[in-house]
mmCIF file of C-alpha atoms in Angstrom:
data_model
loop_
_atom_site.group_PDB
_atom_site.id
_atom_site.type_symbol
_atom_site.label_atom_id
_atom_site.label_comp_id
_atom_site.label_asym_id
_atom_site.label_seq_id
_atom_site.Cartn_x
_atom_site.Cartn_y
_atom_site.Cartn_z
ATOM 1 C CA TYR A 1 213.740 173.358 52.131
ATOM 2 C CA LEU A 2 211.548 173.245 49.014
ATOM 3 C CA ALA A 3 212.663 169.748 48.123
ATOM 4 C CA GLU A 4 211.291 168.514 51.446
ATOM 5 C CA GLN A 5 208.129 170.625 51.443
ATOM 6 C CA PHE A 6 206.826 170.358 47.911
ATOM 7 C CA ASP A 7 208.197 167.124 46.510
ATOM 8 C CA PHE A 8 210.503 168.994 44.102
ATOM 9 C CA THR A 9 213.818 167.362 43.360
ATOM 10 C CA ARG A 10 216.942 169.342 44.156
ATOM 11 C CA SER A 11 217.736 169.493 40.440
ATOM 12 C CA ARG A 12 214.237 170.896 39.734
ATOM 13 C CA ILE A 13 214.756 173.566 42.396
ATOM 14 C CA LYS A 14 218.168 174.459 40.936
ATOM 15 C CA LYS A 15 216.577 174.849 37.508
ATOM 16 C CA LEU A 16 213.793 177.039 38.935
ATOM 17 C CA CYS A 17 216.467 179.210 40.581
ATOM 18 C CA ASP A 18 218.588 179.364 37.430
ATOM 19 C CA ASP A 19 215.520 180.340 35.392
ATOM 20 C CA GLY A 20 214.534 183.076 37.869
ATOM 21 C CA CYS A 21 211.297 181.283 38.754
ATOM 22 C CA LEU A 22 212.013 180.963 42.480
ATOM 23 C CA LEU A 23 211.866 184.036 44.690
ATOM 24 C CA VAL A 24 212.487 184.475 48.394
ATOM 25 C CA ASN A 25 211.006 187.681 49.768
ATOM 26 C CA ASP A 26 210.479 188.902 46.180
ATOM 27 C CA LYS A 27 214.165 188.498 45.265
ATOM 28 C CA PRO A 28 215.589 185.839 42.918
ATOM 29 C CA ALA A 29 216.910 182.938 44.981
ATOM 30 C CA LYS A 30 220.004 180.825 44.539
ATOM 31 C CA PRO A 31 219.896 177.090 45.379
ATOM 32 C CA SER A 32 222.094 177.756 48.429
ATOM 33 C CA LYS A 33 219.786 180.464 49.836
ATOM 34 C CA GLU A 34 219.317 180.011 53.564
ATOM 35 C CA ILE A 35 215.620 180.097 54.443
ATOM 36 C CA LYS A 36 214.358 181.671 57.665
ATOM 37 C CA ILE A 37 211.047 181.561 59.503
ATOM 38 C CA GLY A 38 208.770 184.244 58.078
ATOM 39 C CA ASP A 39 210.307 184.159 54.581
ATOM 40 C CA LEU A 40 207.882 184.324 51.666
ATOM 41 C CA ILE A 41 208.704 181.801 48.951
ATOM 42 C CA THR A 42 207.244 182.325 45.488
ATOM 43 C CA VAL A 43 207.440 179.542 42.917
ATOM 44 C CA ASN A 44 206.504 180.389 39.330
ATOM 45 C CA PHE A 45 206.031 177.329 37.146
ATOM 46 C CA GLY A 46 204.137 177.263 33.910
ATOM 47 C CA LYS A 47 201.211 179.641 34.208
ATOM 48 C CA LYS A 48 200.950 179.200 37.973
ATOM 49 C CA SER A 49 202.449 181.176 40.810
ATOM 50 C CA LEU A 50 202.421 179.803 44.358
ATOM 51 C CA VAL A 51 203.351 181.802 47.467
ATOM 52 C CA VAL A 52 203.933 180.268 50.911
ATOM 53 C CA ARG A 53 205.275 181.604 54.205
ATOM 54 C CA VAL A 54 207.789 179.547 56.192
ATOM 55 C CA THR A 55 206.398 178.935 59.691
ATOM 56 C CA SER A 56 209.018 176.577 61.144
ATOM 57 C CA LEU A 57 212.303 174.906 60.288
ATOM 58 C CA LYS A 58 213.731 171.545 61.324
ATOM 59 C CA GLU A 59 217.001 169.779 60.538
ATOM 60 C CA SER A 60 215.092 166.900 59.024
ATOM 61 C CA THR A 61 211.437 166.107 58.717
ATOM 62 C CA LYS A 62 209.092 163.436 57.494
ATOM 63 C CA LYS A 63 206.779 164.161 54.583
ATOM 64 C CA VAL A 64 203.765 163.988 56.915
ATOM 65 C CA ASP A 65 205.176 166.751 59.137
ATOM 66 C CA SER A 66 206.391 168.980 56.307
ATOM 67 C CA GLU A 67 202.967 170.510 55.685
ATOM 68 C CA LEU A 68 203.128 172.016 59.187
ATOM 69 C CA MET A 69 206.242 174.009 58.253
ATOM 70 C CA TYR A 70 204.590 176.519 55.923
ATOM 71 C CA GLU A 71 201.329 178.342 55.386
ATOM 72 C CA PHE A 72 199.700 178.913 52.047
ATOM 73 C CA VAL A 73 199.539 182.601 51.116
ATOM 74 C CA SER A 74 198.265 182.662 47.539
ATOM 75 C CA GLU A 75 198.066 180.894 44.197
ATOM 76 C CA GLU A 76 197.519 182.600 40.885
ATOM 77 C CA THR A 77 197.035 181.423 37.337
ATOM 78 C CA ARG A 78 198.413 183.843 34.776
ATOM 79 C CA THR A 79 196.903 184.228 31.343
ATOM 80 C CA ALA A 80 198.830 184.493 28.089
#
């Protein structure tokens, strides 16, 4: 899901999961985690934290349509 939505490679997503930087509903996610509508996805990378809510799912989608599949919840920049 994230690979399609945010232009992350599957290997980047696996690394984020392995490093504990990817959360689904505030729980550490595995690369095989099945995403459902309404799930909150948190991605922590560098000093930034991005949270989105899944609004729809499709078997396959074009990049243009992918932005319609989630809503932005918050973005934070952590210090130190």
